[in-house]
Every structure is written in structure tokens, then in C-alpha cells.
Amino acid sequence: MKKTVIAISRQVGSGGRTIGRKTAEKLGYACYDRELIAQIAKDSGFTDTEILEMADDSPRKTKLGYMLTEGRDIYGMTLSDHLWQSQIRVIRRLADQGPCVLVGRCADYLLHDRENCLKVFIHAGDDVRKKRLIEVHGDDPKNIDRELKNMDRRRRVHYELYTAQDWGDADNYDLCLDSGRLGIEKCADLIAEAVHRS
Amino acid sequence: MKKTVIAISRQVGSGGRTIGRKTAEKLGYACYDRELIAQIAKDSGFTDTEILEMADDSPRKTKLGYMLTEGRDIYGMTLSDHLWQSQIRVIRRLADQGPCVLVGRCADYLLHDRENCLKVFIHAGDDVRKKRLIEVHGDDPKNIDRELKNMDRRRRVHYELYTAQDWGDADNYDLCLDSGRLGIEKCADLIAEAVHRS
């Protein structure tokens, strides 16, 4: 069955967001990345962007982060749990609307039962990712080792908490690509190629 | 750098051997799979094929298996350790000789420092693999659940023992493909495509 939905998970600094956008351009698909946050905000009623950014796999940890995981409502649900419910609704709705590329937000897991969804994982070596975070994202070289470690840990913990799957386990994906070894442009080409051939 | 050596690791029943052969045909590369065993036999001086098959990630476990891991020489090395040494020599030599596809035998790990080596992992869902083992390899459907579990465990344990890496972790490979979802032919196409673009 033709893969009309591409769900991309990515390691911090692997260029997964750029690869998603390039893939969408090549295929003529819509691309949802940061746009997902706006949609989740609308669905959930939360409007604080910082909270929303943090509620998924955002790399930054601030005091606000605790609000998401500490306070519980009468059903025992945290803010983070509520946002997860919105995330499920938004991602499934977008996947129903038409051909698209979805970056992050555990879309691979949320759509794993859809035959038309190609699940992709983008990763790269630590040195490649540090370089990208410094040069492209403007991160501070002095703290980059600690930062990368923290960001990896947070993203993994969030994914494993909500999906009960191992982060980065090839079994969870149709296609895993090392963007450091293959190159950003080539990763997008290979994903598009996998779709063309599906 | 052009990828002139393709090292393919594969789950039991994922069709990795067939994908290796098809990839080699598409690229005009040599393909070493069972031929590796003959070369390791020559290097090591061992001639019992059953022992050699078992010394890597062979799915079958018989009494002979214990010979490989129980007896130790004066240096504390088992037969399995000696065969591992031969395996290192043979695989590195073949990779030096010219463009080739190497299937199994931890070649991905043994060549991980080579810039010209494309490391590939082929996997598939349990149902797909059971079907293939029954239909293509003639395995007994009655025992297939237990057999697959045993074969997976043995392959994983061997890989992790000698490489100290997690079996099936996307980080260890340049490219991971689900042959059940993408199809055997398409996997070979994508590997060849990754090489052409490298």
C-alpha cells in the first residue's frame, strides 16, 4: 500500500526536521513539525507555547517542566497526560486528512497500526550532532556535552513513558537512517524513494 | 566516500541473505555469505562445517554447541573465541580485496571503522519471519514460535558477547530496513540506491 503518511522520529541534532521538510517537498506532501504544536494547543486549550514545546520531547528543561509532571487532577492525570491525549487526536486527524510528513511527537507510535504510514527514525553520531547543534542551532560549545546527554535522556524517557517501546530500536521503524553517514539530502532522497516504491 | 563494502546483519527469517545477494547483483559486487564459512574454515584449520555454522549466529543448537563454549585452552580461549579471531582476519581481508557484500558474521561491527563500509540491518515482524521460515526454509509450523524465540536469543547473545553492542540498535547501522513492510526487492533497491548516492 502506498505510504501517504511519513512519521519521522529523530535524535536531537540529527537534522530530522530538515529531512522531514525536504522529503515533503520532494513528494509534494504537507509537512507538520512546529505546526503540530499549534494544532495541539488549539485542541487542548493550552496556549503557553513554552509548556507545549516542553510537553513532548523538547530539549530544554526549565522550572515549567515540573508543572507538567508534578500536579495531578482528580483523575490522577498530569498536564503532560492531557497534552498526550490532544496529541493523539491531532496526529490521527492530520493523518486522515491527506498525504503528509509528521516530525516528532511520537507520531510513529501513534500511527503504527496504519498500513499507509512509513515509520522513519533519523539518528547520527554524537560528534555530528554536537557540531550541528553548535553551528545550526547556535548552542554553546562549552556546555554541549552535558546538554546533548540531557536532551537525549529526556527525549528517550518521554518516548518510552508514553509508548512502552525502546527509543531507537530498529524494530519499531520501517526505515532508520544515519544522517551523519548518509547526509541530510540523501536521507530525504531515500525516504522519498521508499515511498515511490511502496 | 563511495561505499564499496556492504555489511548486512539480519534477523532470522528476515530474508537478509536474499537481499544481500540481490544487492550484490544490482551493484556488480561480490557476495560472501555461506562462502564466509569456507574461508573461516580455511583460516582456522577447523573443517567440521556444523561447528563452523554454529560458531556464529547459526539458529540451530545441538550438543556440538557446547564444545564451542565450554572447553578452554591454556590461554582461557574457547573454540568459539578462536573462530572469532579467524572471522576477524577473513572479513577484513575480504573487505580489502574489492567491492563486496558481506552477510552476517558480525561484519558490520568488524568493519565499523571503515569509512567505505555501509552497515545495514534487516529486520521484520515475527509473523512475516515465521511465514518465511516455514515456506522458504521448510521449518515445522508446530514448533515455529519456540524456534524463532530461540534463534533470536542465540543470535542476539552471540552478537552482544563479541561486539558489546546492542543487537538491533539503530545507532549501530547506517541503514535499517523492515523487509516485511518494504519487501525484499525494495530493500535491495534502497541499499543499492544508498551506495549509488554515497
Coordinates of N, CA and C in Angstrom, one line a residue, chain A residues 3 11 114-115 117-119 121 123-124 168-178 181-182 186 189-190 193-194 197-198, chain B residues 3 11 114-115 117-119 121 123-124 168-178 181-182 186 189-190 193-194 197-198:
Chain A
K3 N 2.5 4.6 0.7 CA 2.8 5.2 2.0 C 2.5 6.7 1.8
Q11 N 16.7 11.8 16.5 CA 17.6 12.2 17.7 C 17.8 13.7 17.6
R114 N -1.3 1.9 11.1 CA -1.8 2.3 9.8 C -0.9 1.7 8.7
E115 N -1.5 1.0 7.8 CA -0.7 0.4 6.8 C -0.1 1.4 5.8
C117 N 1.3 4.2 6.6 CA 2.3 5.0 7.3 C 3.7 4.4 7.3
L118 N 4.6 5.2 6.8 CA 6.0 4.8 6.8 C 6.7 5.4 8.0
K119 N 7.2 4.5 8.9 CA 7.8 5.0 10.1 C 9.3 5.1 10.0
F121 N 13.2 6.6 11.4 CA 14.0 7.1 12.6 C 15.3 7.7 12.0
H123 N 19.0 9.2 13.0 CA 20.0 9.3 14.0 C 21.3 9.7 13.4
A124 N 22.3 10.0 14.3 CA 23.6 10.4 13.9 C 24.6 10.2 15.0
G168 N 14.8 4.2 19.6 CA 16.0 3.9 18.7 C 16.1 2.4 18.4
D169 N 15.1 1.6 18.8 CA 15.1 0.2 18.4 C 14.7 0.0 17.0
A170 N 15.5 -0.5 16.1 CA 15.2 -0.6 14.7 C 13.8 -1.3 14.5
D171 N 13.5 -2.2 15.3 CA 12.2 -3.0 15.2 C 11.0 -2.1 15.1
N172 N 11.1 -0.9 15.7 CA 9.9 0.0 15.7 C 9.7 0.8 14.4
Y173 N 10.6 0.7 13.5 CA 10.6 1.5 12.3 C 10.7 0.7 11.0
D174 N 10.2 1.3 9.9 CA 10.4 0.7 8.6 C 11.7 1.0 8.1
L175 N 12.2 2.2 8.4 CA 13.5 2.7 7.8 C 14.2 3.5 8.9
C176 N 15.5 3.2 9.2 CA 16.3 4.0 10.1 C 17.5 4.5 9.3
L177 N 17.8 5.7 9.4 CA 18.9 6.3 8.6 C 19.9 7.1 9.5
D178 N 21.2 6.9 9.2 CA 22.2 7.7 9.9 C 22.5 8.9 9.0
R181 N 26.2 9.8 8.4 CA 27.0 9.0 7.4 C 26.4 9.1 6.0
L182 N 25.1 9.3 5.9 CA 24.5 9.3 4.6 C 24.3 10.7 4.0
K186 N 20.6 13.1 1.2 CA 20.5 11.7 0.7 C 19.4 10.9 1.6
D189 N 16.2 11.8 0.1 CA 16.1 11.1 -1.2 C 15.6 9.6 -0.9
L190 N 16.3 9.0 0.0 CA 16.0 7.6 0.3 C 14.5 7.4 0.9
E193 N 12.3 7.8 -2.0 CA 12.5 6.6 -2.9 C 11.6 5.4 -2.3
A194 N 11.7 5.3 -1.0 CA 10.9 4.2 -0.3 C 9.4 4.4 -0.5
R197 N 8.5 3.6 -4.2 CA 8.5 2.2 -4.4 C 7.4 1.4 -3.7
S198 N 6.7 2.1 -2.8 CA 5.8 1.4 -1.9 C 4.5 1.1 -2.6
Chain B
K3 N 30.7 3.8 -0.9 CA 30.6 2.6 -0.1 C 30.8 1.4 -1.0
Q11 N 18.0 -10.3 11.0 CA 17.2 -11.2 11.9 C 16.9 -12.5 11.2
R114 N 35.6 1.5 9.1 CA 36.0 1.7 7.7 C 35.0 2.7 7.1
E115 N 35.5 3.8 6.6 CA 34.6 4.8 6.0 C 33.9 4.3 4.8
C117 N 32.5 1.4 4.4 CA 31.6 0.3 4.7 C 30.2 0.9 5.0
L118 N 29.2 0.4 4.3 CA 27.8 0.7 4.6 C 27.2 -0.4 5.5
K119 N 26.8 0.0 6.7 CA 26.3 -1.0 7.7 C 24.8 -1.1 7.6
F121 N 21.1 -3.2 8.6 CA 20.4 -4.2 9.4 C 19.0 -4.5 8.8
H123 N 15.4 -6.4 9.3 CA 14.5 -7.0 10.3 C 13.1 -7.1 9.7
A124 N 12.3 -7.8 10.5 CA 10.9 -7.9 10.0 C 10.1 -8.3 11.2
G168 N 20.3 -4.9 17.1 CA 19.1 -4.2 16.6 C 19.0 -2.8 17.0
D169 N 20.0 -2.2 17.6 CA 20.0 -0.8 17.9 C 20.4 0.0 16.7
A170 N 19.4 0.9 16.3 CA 19.6 1.6 15.0 C 21.0 2.4 15.0
D171 N 21.4 2.8 16.2 CA 22.7 3.6 16.2 C 23.9 2.9 15.6
N172 N 23.8 1.5 15.6 CA 25.0 0.8 15.1 C 25.0 0.7 13.6
Y173 N 24.0 1.1 12.9 CA 23.9 0.9 11.5 C 23.7 2.2 10.7
D174 N 24.1 2.2 9.4 CA 23.8 3.4 8.6 C 22.4 3.4 8.1
L175 N 21.9 2.1 7.9 CA 20.6 1.9 7.3 C 19.9 0.7 7.9
C176 N 18.7 0.8 8.4 CA 17.9 -0.3 8.9 C 16.6 -0.4 8.1
L177 N 16.3 -1.6 7.7 CA 15.1 -1.8 6.8 C 14.2 -2.9 7.3
D178 N 12.9 -2.7 7.3 CA 12.0 -3.7 7.7 C 11.6 -4.4 6.3
R181 N 7.8 -5.0 5.7 CA 7.0 -3.8 5.4 C 7.4 -3.2 4.0
L182 N 8.7 -3.3 3.7 CA 9.1 -2.7 2.4 C 9.2 -3.7 1.3
K186 N 12.5 -4.4 -2.7 CA 12.7 -2.9 -2.4 C 13.8 -2.6 -1.5
D189 N 16.9 -2.6 -3.5 CA 16.9 -1.4 -4.3 C 17.4 -0.2 -3.5
L190 N 16.9 -0.1 -2.2 CA 17.2 1.0 -1.4 C 18.7 1.0 -1.0
E193 N 20.7 2.0 -3.9 CA 20.4 3.4 -4.1 C 21.3 4.2 -3.1
A194 N 21.4 3.7 -1.8 CA 22.3 4.4 -0.8 C 23.7 4.4 -1.3
R197 N 24.4 6.8 -4.2 CA 24.3 8.2 -3.8 C 25.5 8.5 -2.9
S198 N 26.3 7.5 -2.5 CA 27.3 7.8 -1.5 C 28.6 8.4 -2.1

